[in-house]
Amino acid sequence: MNKIKISDKVTGTFRDNWNFCVGTERMGIALQKEYQDTLEFVQKAINFKYIRGHGLFHDDTAIYREYEIDGEMKPFYNFTYIDKIFDSFLERGLKPFVELGFMPSQLASGEQTVFYWKGNVTPPKDYSKWKELIQALIKHFISRYGIEEVLQWPFEVWNEPNLKAFWKDADETEYFKLYKVSAMAIKEINKDLQVGGPAICGGADYWIKDFLEFCKKENATVDFVSRHLYSAHLPKIQTHEFCYQDLKEPEEMLKELQTVRQMIDNSPFPHLPFHITEYNTSYNPLNPVHDTCLNAAYLARIISEAGDIVDSFSYWTFSDIFEEADVPRAQFHGGFGLVALNNIPKPTFHMFSFFEQMGKDILYRDENMLATRKTDGTVTITAWNPVMEKGEHFDKHFSLELNLPKGEYFINRTIVNEAYGNPWKTWIQMGRPRFTSKKQVEILRNAARPLVISDRASCVEDILLLEFTQSKNEVSFFEIIPVTDETDTYYKLDDSMIPGY
């Protein structure tokens, strides 16, 4: 039994940067109806502030085209699709966290591509045309949305240039050139526009040191540092349909963030904001761990603590409408999304929705629990129990003593675990249907609902006792709400008259 005393004294602030941003598949796919419906669903529950994705300049958005005019190839900028996409984001309360990439095929210096949808990852063949493209785009945004709005949008140069898959030869020098040209192009329009990078993946943090030293030496403006964070080891098995990986312990992710934060603090730019513009357990969009309760219970600690280290972190991604590894070929396929195809929420979606309901004043926090108080006096607790070992007997038992004013309290508990709010398990029981029928979708949506149980307790001598058990990979959310009892206002009320009560 874990015995914990929770005082009424505030020990810190639960910062809201955990839902600062969320990731999305490439910009062009945002025109799909299911994508828009799912984004609406996610926003109502979690209320992310920004959205970031690849493919802004991919050919399917049609922003950049070249045509021969009087024997000379000249650019034509087409903002038809990106306007529709960004309008839809802003209508849902989301600001763009703008990733500048990948390279339009007509501006690219080579033919190397990444993903099923073939994003070009080579440098521009003409940096002056790249600069003109950046400036034309931002001037258009300012014209359409206003300078005060666009000043709130971070502009991030490229994605994971330290990987050969995302930047030709992972050429650091060439990336620094791209960054400087891009940053100067942006700042020439308005010096207060935000630009940063290098958006690297983990395992190459020397890039950040080199990047900041380059910016200092070359007088290349940098307003923030960005990096990605995943906890999976190299694949044990990887096929065209699935990838299986072991995970590091959650505290290893937190240690990585501390290391980079210290690196920034020791750089020529010690006070720069630090954004994690992608994070998840696995970096592979075909890993079934993303569909599980473990994913939710594992990442709960990261959400609880990482905001004390970084200025924002962005879950990759909000939806399984995602085509990096080809068009999804099954209802559940290990996709990154908080929500599966057919708008079916996964356990990690519910974990996020729990944190959205937390208060700002921290009363208690450890590796398995966060307790907060809201302005109306409601105490909220999110607790989690990640288990990466095989077996059945991993329950944790808790006894909480909460220091609360004397009185009656309504206790509402919402539970996601292996038995509840776990549509992936139900899908497996169905026989893993690739293309679900309407009836199967209905069953899965019902299976995705968490278990809700309630109780009432008395607080005597300023102590309310709350005992509960967390099963394997469970995430629970408690609301402890003061009761204003109106029972006495009901004339001749007598529930004992109800048969069986």
Coordinates of C-alpha atoms in Angstrom, one line a residue:
M1 CA 0.0 0.0 0.0
N2 CA 1.4 3.4 -1.1
K3 CA 0.4 5.8 1.7
I4 CA 0.5 9.5 0.6
K5 CA -0.4 12.7 2.4
I6 CA -1.6 15.5 0.2
S7 CA -1.5 18.9 1.8
D8 CA -3.6 21.9 1.0
K9 CA -0.4 23.9 0.4
V10 CA 0.5 24.7 -3.2
T11 CA 3.9 23.3 -4.2
G12 CA 4.1 24.6 -7.8
T13 CA 2.3 25.4 -11.0
F14 CA 1.2 22.9 -13.5
R15 CA 2.1 24.7 -16.7
D16 CA -0.2 24.4 -19.7
N17 CA 2.6 23.9 -22.2
W18 CA 1.9 20.2 -22.5
N19 CA -1.0 21.0 -24.9
F20 CA 0.8 23.9 -26.6
C21 CA 1.1 22.0 -29.9
V22 CA 0.1 18.8 -31.6
G23 CA 1.4 17.1 -34.7
T24 CA -0.3 16.3 -37.9
E25 CA 0.3 14.4 -41.2
R26 CA 1.4 16.6 -44.1
M27 CA -0.5 19.8 -44.9
G28 CA -2.2 18.5 -48.1
I29 CA -4.1 15.7 -46.3
A30 CA -5.8 18.3 -44.1
L31 CA -8.3 18.8 -46.9
Q32 CA -10.0 15.4 -46.1
K33 CA -13.3 15.5 -44.3
E34 CA -12.5 12.8 -41.8
Y35 CA -9.3 14.7 -40.9
Q36 CA -11.3 17.8 -40.2
D37 CA -14.0 15.9 -38.2
T38 CA -11.3 14.2 -36.1
L39 CA -9.5 17.5 -35.5
E40 CA -12.8 19.1 -34.3
F41 CA -13.3 16.1 -32.0
V42 CA -9.8 16.4 -30.5
Q43 CA -10.0 20.1 -30.0
K44 CA -13.2 19.9 -28.0
A45 CA -11.6 17.5 -25.5
I46 CA -8.0 18.7 -25.3
N47 CA -7.8 22.3 -26.7
F48 CA -4.3 22.3 -28.3
K49 CA -3.0 25.8 -29.1
Y50 CA -0.8 25.1 -32.1
I51 CA -0.5 22.5 -34.8
R52 CA 2.6 21.4 -36.7
G53 CA 3.1 19.1 -39.7
H54 CA 5.4 18.4 -42.7
G55 CA 4.8 19.1 -46.4
L56 CA 4.0 22.8 -46.5
F57 CA 5.9 23.1 -49.8
H58 CA 5.2 19.6 -51.0
D59 CA 3.8 19.5 -54.5
D60 CA 0.3 18.5 -53.4
T61 CA -0.3 21.9 -51.7
A62 CA 0.7 23.5 -55.1
I63 CA 2.3 26.6 -53.4
Y64 CA 5.3 26.6 -55.7
R65 CA 5.2 26.1 -59.5
E66 CA 7.5 27.3 -62.3
Y67 CA 6.4 28.1 -65.8
E68 CA 8.4 29.1 -68.8
I69 CA 7.7 32.7 -69.8
D70 CA 9.6 34.2 -72.7
G71 CA 12.2 31.4 -72.5
E72 CA 12.8 31.9 -68.8
M73 CA 11.5 29.7 -65.9
K74 CA 9.7 31.9 -63.5
P75 CA 8.0 31.1 -60.2
F76 CA 4.2 31.2 -59.6
Y77 CA 2.9 31.1 -56.0
N78 CA -0.5 29.5 -55.5
F79 CA -2.0 29.8 -52.0
T80 CA -5.4 28.3 -52.8
Y81 CA -5.0 25.1 -50.7
I82 CA -2.9 26.5 -47.8
D83 CA -5.4 29.2 -47.2
K84 CA -8.2 26.5 -46.8
I85 CA -6.0 24.5 -44.5
F86 CA -4.8 27.3 -42.3
D87 CA -8.3 28.8 -42.2
S88 CA -9.6 25.4 -40.9
F89 CA -6.9 25.4 -38.2
L90 CA -7.7 28.9 -37.0
E91 CA -11.4 28.2 -37.0
R92 CA -10.7 25.4 -34.5
G93 CA -8.6 27.6 -32.2
L94 CA -5.3 26.3 -33.6
K95 CA -2.4 28.5 -34.7
P96 CA 0.1 27.1 -37.2
F97 CA 3.6 26.1 -35.9
V98 CA 5.0 26.5 -39.4
E99 CA 7.6 23.9 -40.5
L100 CA 9.4 25.2 -43.7
G101 CA 9.7 22.1 -45.8
F102 CA 10.0 20.0 -47.8
M103 CA 11.5 21.2 -51.1
P104 CA 9.1 21.8 -54.1
S105 CA 10.2 19.4 -56.9
Q106 CA 10.7 22.3 -59.4
L107 CA 13.0 24.1 -56.9
A108 CA 14.9 21.0 -55.7
S109 CA 18.5 20.3 -56.6
G110 CA 18.0 16.5 -56.6
E111 CA 15.4 13.7 -56.6
Q112 CA 15.9 12.2 -53.2
T113 CA 12.5 11.8 -51.4
V114 CA 11.1 10.5 -48.1
F115 CA 7.8 8.7 -47.3
Y116 CA 5.2 7.1 -49.4
W117 CA 4.1 10.6 -50.6
K118 CA 7.7 11.5 -51.7
G119 CA 8.7 14.6 -49.9
N120 CA 11.8 16.0 -51.6
V121 CA 14.7 16.4 -49.1
T122 CA 17.4 18.0 -51.2
P123 CA 18.6 21.6 -50.9
P124 CA 17.2 24.3 -53.3
K125 CA 19.0 24.5 -56.6
D126 CA 18.6 28.3 -56.3
Y127 CA 18.8 29.9 -52.8
S128 CA 17.6 33.2 -54.1
K129 CA 14.4 31.5 -55.3
W130 CA 14.0 29.8 -51.9
K131 CA 14.3 33.1 -50.2
E132 CA 11.7 34.7 -52.5
L133 CA 9.4 31.7 -51.8
I134 CA 9.7 32.2 -48.1
Q135 CA 9.1 35.9 -48.3
A136 CA 6.1 35.5 -50.7
L137 CA 4.5 33.0 -48.4
I138 CA 4.9 35.1 -45.2
K139 CA 3.8 38.3 -46.9
H140 CA 0.7 36.4 -48.1
F141 CA 0.0 35.2 -44.5
I142 CA 0.3 38.7 -43.2
S143 CA -2.0 40.1 -45.9
R144 CA -4.6 37.4 -45.1
Y145 CA -4.4 37.0 -41.3
G146 CA -2.8 40.3 -40.2
I147 CA 0.7 40.9 -38.7
E148 CA -0.5 40.6 -35.1
E149 CA -1.7 37.1 -35.8
V150 CA 1.4 35.9 -37.8
L151 CA 3.7 37.3 -35.1
Q152 CA 2.4 34.5 -32.9
W153 CA 3.4 31.8 -35.4
P154 CA 6.8 30.1 -34.9
F155 CA 8.6 29.4 -38.2
E156 CA 10.8 26.2 -37.9
V157 CA 13.4 25.6 -40.6
W158 CA 13.1 22.0 -42.0
N159 CA 12.7 18.7 -40.1
E160 CA 15.4 16.4 -38.7
P161 CA 18.2 17.5 -41.0
N162 CA 20.6 15.3 -39.0
L163 CA 19.1 12.2 -40.6
K164 CA 20.0 11.4 -44.2
A165 CA 16.4 10.3 -44.9
F166 CA 15.3 13.9 -44.2
W167 CA 18.2 16.0 -45.6
K168 CA 20.5 15.0 -48.3
D169 CA 23.7 13.4 -46.7
A170 CA 22.6 14.9 -43.3
D171 CA 24.9 17.8 -44.4
E172 CA 25.2 20.1 -41.4
T173 CA 27.0 22.9 -43.3
E174 CA 24.3 22.9 -46.0
Y175 CA 21.5 22.9 -43.4
F176 CA 23.1 25.9 -41.7
K177 CA 23.1 27.7 -45.0
L178 CA 19.4 26.9 -45.5
Y179 CA 18.7 28.2 -42.0
K180 CA 20.6 31.4 -42.4
V181 CA 19.0 32.3 -45.7
S182 CA 15.5 31.4 -44.3
A183 CA 16.0 33.3 -41.1
M184 CA 17.3 36.4 -42.9
A185 CA 14.4 36.2 -45.4
I186 CA 11.9 36.1 -42.5
K187 CA 13.5 38.9 -40.5
E188 CA 13.7 41.2 -43.5
I189 CA 9.9 41.2 -43.5
N190 CA 9.5 41.8 -39.7
K191 CA 12.3 41.5 -37.1
D192 CA 9.7 40.3 -34.6
L193 CA 8.7 37.2 -36.5
Q194 CA 9.9 34.0 -34.7
V195 CA 12.3 31.7 -36.5
G196 CA 14.2 28.7 -35.1
G197 CA 15.6 25.2 -35.5
P198 CA 17.3 22.8 -36.0
A199 CA 14.4 20.3 -35.3
I200 CA 16.8 17.4 -34.9
C201 CA 15.9 13.9 -33.6
G202 CA 17.5 12.6 -30.5
G203 CA 21.0 11.1 -30.4
A204 CA 22.7 14.0 -32.2
D205 CA 22.6 16.9 -29.7
Y206 CA 26.0 18.1 -30.9
W207 CA 24.0 19.6 -33.8
I208 CA 22.3 22.0 -31.3
K209 CA 25.7 23.1 -30.0
D210 CA 27.1 23.5 -33.5
F211 CA 23.9 25.3 -34.6
L212 CA 23.9 27.9 -31.9
E213 CA 27.6 28.5 -32.3
F214 CA 27.0 29.0 -36.1
C215 CA 24.1 31.4 -35.4
K216 CA 26.4 33.4 -33.1
K217 CA 29.3 33.5 -35.5
E218 CA 27.2 34.2 -38.6
N219 CA 24.8 36.6 -36.9
A220 CA 21.9 34.4 -37.9
T221 CA 19.0 35.2 -35.8
V222 CA 17.5 32.4 -33.7
D223 CA 14.4 32.8 -31.5
F224 CA 14.0 29.2 -30.3
V225 CA 15.6 25.8 -30.3
S226 CA 13.6 22.8 -31.4
R227 CA 14.3 19.1 -31.0
H228 CA 12.3 15.8 -31.1
L229 CA 12.0 13.1 -28.4
Y230 CA 11.1 9.4 -28.7
S231 CA 11.8 6.7 -26.3
A232 CA 12.0 3.5 -28.4
H233 CA 15.1 1.4 -29.0
L234 CA 16.0 0.1 -32.4
P235 CA 13.4 -2.3 -33.8
K236 CA 13.4 -6.0 -32.8
I237 CA 11.1 -6.8 -35.7
Q238 CA 10.1 -4.5 -38.6
T239 CA 8.0 -5.4 -41.6
H240 CA 5.9 -3.5 -44.1
E241 CA 3.0 -3.7 -41.6
F242 CA 4.4 -3.7 -38.1
C243 CA 7.4 -2.6 -36.0
Y244 CA 8.1 -3.9 -32.5
Q245 CA 10.5 -2.0 -30.2
D246 CA 11.4 -1.9 -26.5
L247 CA 11.1 1.4 -24.7
K248 CA 13.4 3.2 -22.4
E249 CA 12.2 4.1 -18.9
P250 CA 10.2 7.3 -18.8
E251 CA 12.8 9.1 -16.7
E252 CA 15.3 8.6 -19.6
M253 CA 13.2 11.0 -21.7
L254 CA 13.2 13.6 -18.9
K255 CA 17.0 13.3 -18.6
E256 CA 17.4 13.9 -22.3
L257 CA 15.4 17.1 -22.0
Q258 CA 17.5 18.2 -19.0
T259 CA 20.7 17.6 -21.0
V260 CA 19.6 19.7 -23.9
R261 CA 18.2 22.5 -21.7
Q262 CA 21.7 22.7 -20.0
M263 CA 23.3 22.7 -23.4
I264 CA 21.2 25.7 -24.4
D265 CA 21.9 27.5 -21.1
N266 CA 25.6 27.1 -21.7
S267 CA 25.4 28.4 -25.3
P268 CA 25.8 31.9 -26.7
F269 CA 22.0 32.1 -26.4
P270 CA 21.3 30.9 -22.8
H271 CA 17.7 32.0 -22.5
L272 CA 16.2 30.7 -25.7
P273 CA 12.8 28.9 -25.6
F274 CA 13.1 25.2 -26.0
H275 CA 10.4 23.5 -28.0
I276 CA 9.9 19.7 -28.4
T277 CA 8.1 19.8 -31.8
E278 CA 7.6 16.0 -31.9
Y279 CA 7.4 13.4 -29.1
N280 CA 5.9 9.9 -28.6
T281 CA 7.0 6.5 -27.4
S282 CA 8.0 5.0 -30.8
Y283 CA 9.1 7.0 -33.8
N284 CA 7.6 4.4 -36.2
P285 CA 4.1 4.9 -37.5
L286 CA 3.5 1.1 -37.6
N287 CA 4.2 0.3 -33.9
P288 CA 1.2 -1.2 -32.1
V289 CA 2.3 0.3 -28.8
H290 CA 0.7 3.6 -29.9
D291 CA -2.7 1.9 -29.8
T292 CA -2.3 0.5 -26.2
C293 CA -3.0 1.6 -22.7
L294 CA 0.7 1.3 -22.0
N295 CA 1.3 4.3 -24.3
A296 CA -1.1 6.4 -22.2
A297 CA 0.3 5.3 -18.8
Y298 CA 3.9 5.6 -20.0
L299 CA 3.5 9.2 -21.3
A300 CA 1.5 10.5 -18.4
R301 CA 4.6 11.1 -16.4
I302 CA 6.2 13.0 -19.3
I303 CA 3.1 15.3 -19.5
S304 CA 3.2 15.8 -15.7
E305 CA 6.9 16.8 -15.5
A306 CA 8.4 17.8 -18.8
G307 CA 6.7 21.2 -18.8
D308 CA 9.2 22.2 -16.0
I309 CA 12.0 21.7 -18.5
V310 CA 10.8 22.7 -21.9
D311 CA 8.7 25.6 -23.1
S312 CA 6.4 23.3 -25.2
F313 CA 6.1 19.8 -26.4
S314 CA 4.0 18.5 -29.3
Y315 CA 2.5 15.0 -29.4
W316 CA 3.0 13.3 -32.7
T317 CA 0.2 13.1 -33.9
F318 CA -3.5 13.9 -33.3
S319 CA -4.9 11.4 -35.8
D320 CA -4.1 8.1 -37.6
I321 CA -5.0 9.8 -40.9
F322 CA -1.4 9.6 -41.7
E323 CA 0.4 8.3 -44.8
E324 CA 4.1 8.4 -44.3
A325 CA 4.3 4.6 -44.5
D326 CA 1.6 4.3 -47.2
V327 CA -2.2 4.6 -46.9
P328 CA -3.3 2.9 -43.6
R329 CA -4.3 -0.7 -44.3
A330 CA -6.2 -1.6 -41.1
Q331 CA -8.4 -0.1 -38.5
F332 CA -5.6 -0.3 -36.0
H333 CA -2.1 -0.4 -37.5
G334 CA 0.2 1.2 -34.8
G335 CA -0.4 4.7 -36.0
F336 CA 0.8 7.7 -34.0
G337 CA -2.6 9.2 -33.6
L338 CA -4.5 10.0 -30.4
V339 CA -7.5 9.0 -32.4
A340 CA -7.8 5.9 -34.7
L341 CA -9.5 5.8 -38.1
N342 CA -13.2 6.2 -38.0
N343 CA -12.8 8.7 -35.2
I344 CA -12.3 6.1 -32.5
P345 CA -10.3 7.6 -29.5
K346 CA -7.4 5.6 -28.1
P347 CA -6.3 5.4 -24.5
T348 CA -3.8 8.1 -24.9
F349 CA -6.5 10.5 -26.1
H350 CA -8.3 10.0 -22.8
M351 CA -5.1 10.5 -20.8
F352 CA -4.7 13.9 -22.6
S353 CA -8.3 14.8 -21.8
F354 CA -7.7 14.0 -18.2
F355 CA -4.8 16.5 -18.0
E356 CA -6.9 19.1 -19.8
Q357 CA -9.3 19.0 -16.8
M358 CA -6.5 19.4 -14.2
G359 CA -6.0 22.6 -12.1
K360 CA -3.0 24.8 -12.2
D361 CA -2.0 24.7 -8.5
I362 CA 0.1 21.6 -7.8
L363 CA -0.6 20.0 -4.4
Y364 CA 1.4 16.8 -4.9
R365 CA 3.4 15.1 -7.6
D366 CA 5.5 12.0 -7.9
E367 CA 6.4 9.4 -10.6
N368 CA 2.8 7.9 -10.5
M369 CA 0.5 10.8 -9.7
L370 CA -0.3 14.5 -10.1
A371 CA -2.7 16.2 -7.7
T372 CA -3.9 19.8 -8.4
R373 CA -6.5 22.3 -7.2
K374 CA -8.8 24.3 -9.4
T375 CA -9.9 27.8 -8.7
D376 CA -13.4 26.6 -7.6
G377 CA -11.8 24.4 -4.9
T378 CA -12.1 21.1 -6.8
V379 CA -9.2 18.8 -6.3
T380 CA -8.1 16.8 -9.4
I381 CA -5.8 13.8 -9.5
T382 CA -4.4 11.9 -12.4
A383 CA -2.7 8.6 -11.5
W384 CA -0.9 6.1 -13.8
N385 CA 0.6 2.7 -13.6
P386 CA 2.8 1.8 -16.7
V387 CA 3.9 -1.8 -16.8
M388 CA 6.3 -3.0 -19.5
E389 CA 6.8 -6.5 -18.1
K390 CA 4.6 -9.4 -19.2
G391 CA 2.2 -10.9 -16.6
E392 CA -1.0 -10.1 -14.7
H393 CA -0.2 -9.1 -11.2
F394 CA 1.1 -5.5 -11.3
D395 CA -1.6 -3.7 -9.4
K396 CA -0.7 -0.8 -7.2
H397 CA -2.7 0.1 -4.1
F398 CA -2.9 3.7 -2.8
S399 CA -4.1 5.3 0.4
L400 CA -4.4 9.1 0.1
E401 CA -4.9 11.5 3.0
L402 CA -6.1 14.8 1.5
N403 CA -6.1 17.9 3.6
L404 CA -9.5 19.4 2.8
P405 CA -12.0 21.6 4.7
K406 CA -14.5 19.7 6.7
G407 CA -17.6 18.7 4.7
E408 CA -19.1 16.3 2.2
Y409 CA -17.4 15.6 -1.2
F410 CA -18.5 14.0 -4.4
I411 CA -15.8 11.8 -5.9
N412 CA -15.9 11.1 -9.6
R413 CA -13.4 8.7 -11.1
T414 CA -12.8 8.1 -14.8
I415 CA -10.7 5.0 -15.7
V416 CA -8.8 3.8 -18.8
N417 CA -7.1 0.4 -18.5
E418 CA -6.8 -2.9 -20.2
A419 CA -10.5 -3.6 -19.7
Y420 CA -12.0 -0.2 -20.3
G421 CA -11.4 2.5 -22.9
N422 CA -9.3 0.1 -24.8
P423 CA -10.8 -0.4 -28.4
W424 CA -7.6 -2.0 -29.6
K425 CA -8.3 -5.0 -27.4
T426 CA -11.9 -5.2 -28.7
W427 CA -10.6 -5.0 -32.3
I428 CA -8.3 -8.0 -31.6
Q429 CA -11.2 -9.9 -30.1
M430 CA -13.1 -9.2 -33.4
G431 CA -10.4 -10.9 -35.3
R432 CA -8.5 -7.8 -36.4
P433 CA -10.8 -6.8 -39.2
R434 CA -8.8 -4.6 -41.7
F435 CA -11.8 -2.7 -43.0
T436 CA -14.4 -2.4 -40.3
S437 CA -18.1 -2.5 -41.0
K438 CA -20.4 0.3 -39.7
K439 CA -21.6 -2.1 -36.9
Q440 CA -18.0 -2.9 -35.9
V441 CA -17.1 0.8 -35.8
E442 CA -20.1 1.4 -33.5
I443 CA -18.9 -1.4 -31.2
L444 CA -15.4 0.0 -31.1
R445 CA -16.6 3.5 -30.3
N446 CA -18.5 2.1 -27.4
A447 CA -15.5 0.1 -26.3
A448 CA -13.4 3.3 -26.4
R449 CA -15.4 4.8 -23.6
P450 CA -13.7 4.9 -20.2
L451 CA -15.3 3.5 -17.1
V452 CA -16.9 6.1 -14.8
I453 CA -17.6 5.4 -11.2
S454 CA -18.6 7.8 -8.4
D455 CA -18.8 7.9 -4.6
R456 CA -19.4 10.3 -1.8
A457 CA -17.1 10.8 1.2
S458 CA -17.1 12.8 4.4
C459 CA -14.1 14.9 5.4
V460 CA -13.6 14.7 9.1
E461 CA -11.0 16.8 11.0
D462 CA -9.8 18.2 7.7
I463 CA -8.7 14.8 6.4
L464 CA -10.5 12.9 3.5
L465 CA -9.3 9.4 3.0
L466 CA -9.2 8.1 -0.6
E467 CA -8.2 4.5 -1.2
F468 CA -7.9 2.9 -4.7
T469 CA -6.1 0.4 -6.8
Q470 CA -4.4 1.0 -10.2
S471 CA -4.4 -2.0 -12.5
K472 CA -1.8 -2.7 -15.1
N473 CA -1.4 0.2 -17.5
E474 CA -4.2 2.1 -15.9
V475 CA -4.7 5.9 -16.0
S476 CA -7.3 7.2 -13.6
F477 CA -8.7 10.7 -13.2
F478 CA -10.3 11.8 -10.0
E479 CA -12.5 14.9 -9.3
I480 CA -13.1 15.6 -5.7
I481 CA -15.8 18.2 -5.6
P482 CA -17.4 19.9 -2.5
V483 CA -21.0 19.0 -2.2
T484 CA -23.8 21.5 -1.7
D485 CA -26.5 19.1 -0.6
E486 CA -30.1 20.1 -1.6
T487 CA -31.8 16.9 -0.4
D488 CA -33.8 18.8 2.3
T489 CA -35.4 21.0 -0.3
Y490 CA -37.4 18.0 -1.7
Y491 CA -40.9 17.6 -0.2
K492 CA -41.7 14.2 1.2
L493 CA -38.5 12.7 -0.2
D494 CA -38.1 9.0 0.9
D495 CA -36.0 6.8 -1.4
S496 CA -36.8 3.8 0.9
M497 CA -40.2 3.7 -0.8
I498 CA -38.5 2.6 -4.1
P499 CA -38.8 -1.2 -4.4
G500 CA -35.5 -2.8 -3.7
Y501 CA -33.8 0.3 -2.2

